[in-house]
Short mmCIF file of C-alpha atoms and ligand atoms in Angstrom, two decimals:
data_model
loop_
_atom_site.label_atom_id
_atom_site.label_comp_id
_atom_site.label_asym_id
_atom_site.label_seq_id
_atom_site.Cartn_x
_atom_site.Cartn_y
_atom_site.Cartn_z
CA MET A 136 3.13 31.51 -28.25
CA LYS A 137 3.69 27.98 -29.58
CA THR A 138 7.40 28.34 -29.06
CA ILE A 139 6.94 29.41 -25.45
CA ILE A 140 4.68 26.42 -24.68
CA LEU A 141 7.11 24.00 -26.33
CA LEU A 142 9.99 25.57 -24.46
CA SER A 143 8.28 25.25 -21.08
CA LEU A 144 7.31 21.64 -21.87
CA ALA A 145 10.94 20.92 -22.67
CA LEU A 146 11.98 22.45 -19.34
CA VAL A 147 9.45 20.36 -17.42
CA PHE A 148 10.75 17.20 -19.09
CA ALA A 149 14.35 18.12 -18.42
CA ALA A 150 13.60 18.77 -14.74
CA ASN A 151 11.72 15.48 -14.28
CA ALA A 152 14.21 13.20 -15.98
CA ALA A 153 16.87 12.75 -13.33
CA PRO A 154 20.01 11.44 -15.00
CA ALA A 155 20.73 7.77 -14.27
CA PRO A 156 23.78 7.33 -12.03
CA ALA A 157 26.99 6.35 -13.81
CA PRO A 158 27.46 2.66 -14.57
CA VAL A 159 29.91 0.64 -12.49
CA LEU A 160 32.91 -0.42 -14.61
CA ASP A 161 34.96 -3.59 -14.55
CA VAL A 162 38.78 -3.62 -14.85
CA HIS A 163 38.48 -3.57 -18.63
CA GLY A 164 36.40 -0.40 -18.50
CA LYS A 165 33.22 -2.24 -19.49
CA TYR A 166 29.84 -1.72 -17.84
CA LEU A 167 29.03 -4.15 -15.04
CA ARG A 168 26.22 -6.32 -16.42
CA THR A 169 23.27 -7.84 -14.60
CA GLY A 170 23.67 -11.60 -14.27
CA ALA A 171 27.28 -11.70 -15.50
CA ILE A 172 30.07 -13.22 -13.43
CA TYR A 173 32.71 -11.10 -11.67
CA TYR A 174 35.46 -11.60 -9.15
CA ILE A 175 36.23 -8.91 -6.63
CA MET A 176 39.93 -8.33 -6.15
CA PRO A 177 41.98 -5.74 -4.26
CA VAL A 178 43.02 -2.73 -6.33
CA PHE A 179 46.71 -3.56 -5.83
CA SER A 180 47.90 -7.10 -5.19
CA ASP A 181 49.81 -7.62 -1.95
CA TYR A 182 49.35 -11.41 -1.95
CA GLU A 183 47.58 -11.19 1.42
CA HIS A 184 44.17 -10.16 0.13
CA GLY A 185 42.07 -11.84 -2.51
CA GLY A 186 38.52 -12.55 -3.59
CA LEU A 187 35.48 -13.45 -1.52
CA PHE A 188 33.94 -16.73 -0.44
CA PRO A 189 31.37 -18.03 2.07
CA VAL A 190 32.82 -19.75 5.13
CA ASN A 191 31.45 -23.30 5.19
CA TYR A 192 28.76 -23.92 7.86
CA THR A 193 28.94 -20.40 9.36
CA SER A 194 27.68 -18.60 6.23
CA ALA A 195 30.01 -15.67 6.92
CA VAL A 196 31.29 -13.85 3.83
CA ALA A 197 35.07 -13.64 4.02
CA GLN A 198 37.99 -12.38 1.98
CA ARG A 199 40.78 -14.75 0.92
CA ARG A 200 44.01 -14.13 2.78
CA ASP A 201 46.04 -14.96 -0.32
CA TYR A 202 45.90 -13.69 -3.90
CA HIS A 203 43.17 -16.08 -4.99
CA GLN A 204 40.06 -14.95 -6.86
CA GLY A 205 37.60 -16.66 -4.50
CA LEU A 206 34.13 -17.49 -5.78
CA PRO A 207 32.45 -15.67 -8.67
CA LEU A 208 29.72 -13.13 -7.87
CA ILE A 209 26.56 -12.05 -9.68
CA PHE A 210 24.81 -8.68 -9.23
CA SER A 211 21.11 -8.04 -9.80
CA PRO A 212 19.62 -4.53 -9.66
CA VAL A 213 16.42 -3.64 -7.83
CA ASN A 214 14.79 -3.33 -11.24
CA PRO A 215 15.70 -6.72 -12.74
CA LYS A 216 14.94 -5.43 -16.26
CA LYS A 217 17.97 -3.15 -16.13
CA GLY A 218 20.97 -4.70 -17.80
CA VAL A 219 23.61 -2.45 -16.26
CA ILE A 220 24.65 -2.07 -12.61
CA ARG A 221 24.84 1.60 -11.66
CA LEU A 222 26.50 3.45 -8.78
CA SER A 223 24.45 4.13 -5.64
CA THR A 224 21.56 1.87 -6.66
CA ASP A 225 20.17 -1.09 -4.72
CA VAL A 226 21.56 -4.44 -5.84
CA ASN A 227 21.42 -8.04 -4.66
CA VAL A 228 24.79 -9.76 -4.53
CA LYS A 229 25.18 -13.52 -4.69
CA PHE A 230 27.84 -16.17 -5.17
CA SER A 231 27.25 -17.83 -8.52
CA ASP A 232 28.36 -21.35 -7.65
CA THR A 233 28.19 -22.68 -4.11
CA THR A 234 27.88 -26.38 -4.86
CA GLY A 235 29.86 -28.23 -2.20
CA TRP A 236 29.21 -25.49 0.36
CA ASP A 237 27.04 -26.20 3.35
CA ILE A 238 25.21 -22.84 3.54
CA GLU A 239 21.63 -21.56 3.69
CA SER A 240 21.63 -19.68 0.38
CA ASN A 241 24.12 -17.91 -1.87
CA VAL A 242 22.56 -14.43 -1.53
CA TRP A 243 24.24 -11.79 0.65
CA LYS A 244 22.54 -10.12 3.57
CA VAL A 245 23.52 -8.10 6.63
CA LYS A 246 23.11 -9.75 10.03
CA TYR A 247 24.23 -8.91 13.55
CA ASP A 248 27.06 -11.20 14.66
CA LYS A 249 27.06 -11.67 18.43
CA ALA A 250 30.66 -12.93 18.59
CA LEU A 251 31.96 -10.01 16.53
CA LYS A 252 29.58 -7.56 18.22
CA GLN A 253 28.91 -5.90 14.89
CA TYR A 254 26.87 -6.28 11.75
CA ALA A 255 28.43 -8.69 9.30
CA VAL A 256 27.84 -9.71 5.70
CA MET A 257 26.51 -13.27 5.58
CA VAL A 258 24.90 -15.53 3.02
CA GLY A 259 21.36 -16.75 3.64
CA GLY A 260 19.58 -13.79 2.08
CA VAL A 261 16.83 -13.71 -0.52
CA GLU A 262 16.83 -12.14 -3.95
CA GLY A 263 14.40 -9.52 -5.24
CA ASN A 264 11.06 -8.47 -3.68
CA PRO A 265 12.28 -4.99 -2.65
CA GLY A 266 10.54 -3.64 0.46
CA PRO A 267 10.74 -3.46 4.25
CA GLU A 268 11.03 -7.27 4.70
CA THR A 269 14.08 -7.50 2.41
CA LEU A 270 15.98 -4.41 3.63
CA ASP A 271 18.96 -6.49 4.83
CA ASN A 272 19.50 -8.00 1.40
CA TRP A 273 20.33 -4.85 -0.57
CA PHE A 274 23.75 -3.31 -1.10
CA LYS A 275 25.06 -0.41 -3.11
CA ILE A 276 28.30 0.00 -5.01
CA GLU A 277 30.05 3.34 -4.59
CA LYS A 278 33.33 4.73 -5.93
CA THR A 279 36.48 5.07 -3.82
CA ASN A 280 39.52 7.06 -4.97
CA ASN A 281 41.01 3.99 -6.68
CA GLY A 282 38.19 1.48 -7.06
CA TYR A 283 34.83 0.63 -5.56
CA LYS A 284 33.34 -0.28 -2.21
CA PHE A 285 30.12 -1.85 -1.00
CA VAL A 286 27.80 0.25 1.11
CA PHE A 287 24.82 -0.91 3.13
CA CYS A 288 22.25 1.87 2.81
CA PRO A 289 19.09 0.40 1.27
CA SER A 290 16.55 2.65 -0.48
CA VAL A 291 13.97 -0.10 -1.07
CA CYS A 292 11.67 1.23 1.67
CA SER A 293 10.91 4.95 1.66
CA TYR A 294 9.57 5.13 5.24
CA CYS A 295 12.10 2.80 6.90
CA LYS A 296 14.90 4.21 9.03
CA VAL A 297 18.12 2.56 7.97
CA MET A 298 21.71 2.84 9.05
CA CYS A 299 24.17 3.59 6.30
CA LYS A 300 27.62 2.06 6.56
CA ASP A 301 30.54 1.04 4.37
CA VAL A 302 31.54 -2.60 4.09
CA GLY A 303 35.02 -3.25 5.44
CA THR A 304 36.85 -6.21 6.91
CA VAL A 305 37.82 -7.48 10.34
CA ILE A 306 39.66 -10.65 11.35
CA ASP A 307 37.53 -12.84 13.60
CA LYS A 308 38.63 -15.30 16.29
CA GLY A 309 38.67 -18.12 13.76
CA GLY A 310 41.18 -16.19 11.65
CA TRP A 311 38.74 -15.40 8.86
CA ARG A 312 38.93 -11.94 7.32
CA ARG A 313 35.22 -11.19 7.53
CA LEU A 314 33.13 -8.60 5.70
CA VAL A 315 31.46 -6.30 8.23
CA LEU A 316 29.76 -2.92 8.35
CA SER A 317 32.57 -0.62 9.44
CA GLY A 318 33.97 2.82 8.97
CA ASP A 319 36.94 1.56 6.99
CA PRO A 320 35.78 0.44 3.53
CA MET A 321 37.36 -2.37 1.55
CA SER A 322 38.35 -0.99 -1.85
CA PHE A 323 38.30 -3.37 -4.78
CA VAL A 324 37.91 -3.76 -8.54
CA PHE A 325 35.68 -6.05 -10.59
CA TRP A 326 37.42 -8.70 -12.68
CA SER A 327 35.53 -10.35 -15.48
CA THR A 328 36.72 -13.45 -17.28
CA TYR A 329 35.56 -12.24 -20.69
C1 NAG B 1568 31.63 -27.94 3.40
O1 NAG B 1568 31.19 -28.89 4.32
C2 NAG B 1568 30.65 -30.06 3.74
C3 NAG B 1568 30.08 -30.94 4.83
O2 NAG B 1568 31.08 -31.34 5.71
C4 NAG B 1568 31.74 -30.76 2.93
O3 NAG B 1568 31.24 -31.92 2.33
C5 NAG B 1568 32.26 -29.81 1.87
O4 NAG B 1568 33.32 -30.38 1.18
C6 NAG B 1568 32.69 -28.49 2.49
N1 NAG B 1568 32.91 -27.57 1.39
C7 NAG B 1568 33.99 -26.81 1.29
C8 NAG B 1568 34.02 -25.95 0.09
O5 NAG B 1568 34.91 -26.80 2.08
#
C-alpha cells in the first residue's frame, strides 16, 4: 500500500514538473547568462552583415552592413532571478552602452513604422514589469538550423491576443538594414568576449 501511494505521488510530481526549455548557447557552447554582454553576429561572415546598433535619433534597431560587431547586448529573462536565458522564454533585450546616442532608451520594443508599413524593432522600451502594458517589450530566442533567431510572441499576458512573428531584416529608404517582424528570420550566433 505504501509503495503504491509513493509511486502515485512520484507520478504526480513528474507530471507537474514541466522540464525547463534548453538554455541558449553562445559560440563557445556556454549558457547565455542574464546580465552578461553578447554581440550578435551572422552565422557565416560575408562581410556585408554584422552586429546590431540603434540608429541615432530614429531609435530604429539596425544591422551593420559590414563585418563589425555593433553594440553589445544584454538579455534579462521574465523572471529576473533566473541566471540562464532559455529558448522560447520571454526576455528583454537592451544595448549595454548607448552613451553618445541620442535615443529614448536602450531597451528593445516592437513598434509600427509608418514609412516601412510594418512592425519594426526599435529602442525606447522598458524593462521588466511583465503584463499587458509591456507586451511590446518582450522577445523570445528560438533555434534555427544553424543558429538562433528572435521571435516576437510574448507570453507575459495570458488573456491577450498577440501576433507571433520572426524578426528579420529589410533595407529602408535611408539605407539602414532594419530589424522588422517578417516571415524571413535573421539567423545569428551569440559572441561573448570572455
Ligand atoms: C548622435 O547624435 C548626437 C547629437 O547630434 C551626437 O552628438 C552623437 O555623436 C551621435 N552619436 C552617434 C553614435 O553617432
